[in-house]
Amino acid sequence: MKPKKFIQQNPPHPGEILQELYFTPLKLSVTSAADKLFITRPNLSAILNGRAGISPVMALKLSRAFDTTPHYWLNLQANYDLWQAMLHDKGIEKVKMLV
């Protein structure tokens, strides 16, 4: 029996979620949030603009800052990364089943 495949279609980058669900409603500035997260402003800006991903350490910081879990942030990143790999890595189609 083949396992069922479930992959969210075109998931948003975690930075988009961070911006729309947290920064905008809470009226947070990048500068003040970066200071409170102990990261640089350019690093946070890169995350918010989808140019950088969520690392495990960043997931821990975000979970503490926004009362979520680190798994939430890492799952958002993993879903986004998996979708991007499916779209852009055509070599995957060449892989043969081993079982």
Short mmCIF file of C-alpha atoms in Angstrom, two decimals:
data_model
loop_
_atom_site.label_atom_id
_atom_site.label_comp_id
_atom_site.label_asym_id
_atom_site.label_seq_id
_atom_site.Cartn_x
_atom_site.Cartn_y
_atom_site.Cartn_z
CA MET A 1 0.00 0.00 0.00
CA LYS A 2 1.38 3.40 -0.97
CA PRO A 3 1.37 6.09 1.70
CA LYS A 4 -0.97 8.99 1.05
CA LYS A 5 0.72 12.20 0.09
CA PHE A 6 -0.41 15.37 1.80
CA ILE A 7 1.43 18.55 1.02
CA GLN A 8 -0.10 21.95 1.44
CA GLN A 9 -0.39 23.65 -1.93
CA ASN A 10 1.84 26.71 -2.23
CA PRO A 11 2.33 27.39 1.49
CA PRO A 12 3.35 30.92 2.47
CA HIS A 13 6.85 31.74 3.66
CA PRO A 14 6.95 31.89 7.50
CA GLY A 15 7.94 35.56 7.23
CA GLU A 16 4.61 36.29 5.59
CA ILE A 17 2.79 34.61 8.49
CA LEU A 18 4.94 36.52 10.97
CA GLN A 19 4.13 39.81 9.26
CA GLU A 20 0.40 39.25 8.77
CA LEU A 21 -0.49 37.54 12.07
CA TYR A 22 1.90 39.25 14.46
CA PHE A 23 3.73 42.34 13.22
CA THR A 24 0.82 44.11 11.52
CA PRO A 25 -1.85 43.50 14.19
CA LEU A 26 0.57 44.30 17.02
CA LYS A 27 2.02 47.30 15.14
CA LEU A 28 5.55 46.02 15.71
CA SER A 29 8.49 47.69 14.04
CA VAL A 30 11.32 45.62 12.64
CA THR A 31 13.86 47.55 14.69
CA SER A 32 12.15 47.12 18.05
CA ALA A 33 11.29 43.47 17.42
CA ALA A 34 14.85 42.70 16.31
CA ASP A 35 16.18 44.25 19.53
CA LYS A 36 13.79 42.18 21.64
CA LEU A 37 14.62 38.99 19.70
CA PHE A 38 18.39 39.68 20.01
CA ILE A 39 18.95 39.52 16.26
CA THR A 40 19.99 42.13 13.74
CA ARG A 41 17.46 44.27 11.95
CA PRO A 42 18.66 43.06 8.51
CA ASN A 43 18.25 39.43 9.61
CA LEU A 44 14.67 39.98 10.76
CA SER A 45 13.90 41.99 7.65
CA ALA A 46 15.20 39.14 5.49
CA ILE A 47 12.88 36.69 7.28
CA LEU A 48 9.87 38.99 6.95
CA ASN A 49 10.58 39.49 3.25
CA GLY A 50 11.04 35.76 2.52
CA ARG A 51 14.79 36.02 1.82
CA ALA A 52 15.81 34.01 4.90
CA GLY A 53 14.32 31.03 6.67
CA ILE A 54 13.49 30.15 10.24
CA SER A 55 16.33 28.32 12.00
CA PRO A 56 15.75 26.20 15.11
CA VAL A 57 17.17 28.99 17.28
CA MET A 58 14.93 31.56 15.60
CA ALA A 59 11.96 29.21 16.10
CA LEU A 60 12.74 29.11 19.82
CA LYS A 61 12.96 32.90 19.97
CA LEU A 62 9.72 33.41 18.05
CA SER A 63 7.89 30.83 20.16
CA ARG A 64 8.90 32.63 23.32
CA ALA A 65 8.12 36.08 21.93
CA PHE A 66 4.72 35.21 20.51
CA ASP A 67 3.56 32.43 22.87
CA THR A 68 3.62 29.72 20.24
CA THR A 69 5.69 26.56 19.91
CA PRO A 70 9.00 26.23 18.09
CA HIS A 71 7.42 23.36 16.15
CA TYR A 72 4.87 25.77 14.70
CA TRP A 73 7.61 27.90 13.13
CA LEU A 74 9.73 24.95 12.02
CA ASN A 75 6.71 23.26 10.42
CA LEU A 76 5.86 26.44 8.52
CA GLN A 77 9.45 26.55 7.26
CA ALA A 78 9.54 22.84 6.40
CA ASN A 79 6.28 23.06 4.44
CA TYR A 80 7.54 26.08 2.52
CA ASP A 81 10.93 24.47 1.80
CA LEU A 82 9.36 21.20 0.66
CA TRP A 83 7.01 22.99 -1.74
CA GLN A 84 9.88 25.03 -3.17
CA ALA A 85 11.96 21.87 -3.68
CA MET A 86 9.06 20.18 -5.46
CA LEU A 87 8.72 23.16 -7.79
CA HIS A 88 12.36 23.74 -8.58
CA ASP A 89 14.33 20.47 -8.28
CA LYS A 90 13.52 18.48 -11.41
CA GLY A 91 16.14 15.85 -10.52
CA ILE A 92 13.73 14.39 -7.97
CA GLU A 93 11.62 12.96 -10.78
CA LYS A 94 14.59 10.80 -11.85
CA VAL A 95 14.81 8.98 -8.52
CA LYS A 96 13.70 5.35 -8.71
CA MET A 97 11.67 3.62 -6.01
CA LEU A 98 13.82 1.33 -3.85
CA VAL A 99 11.07 -0.63 -2.11
#
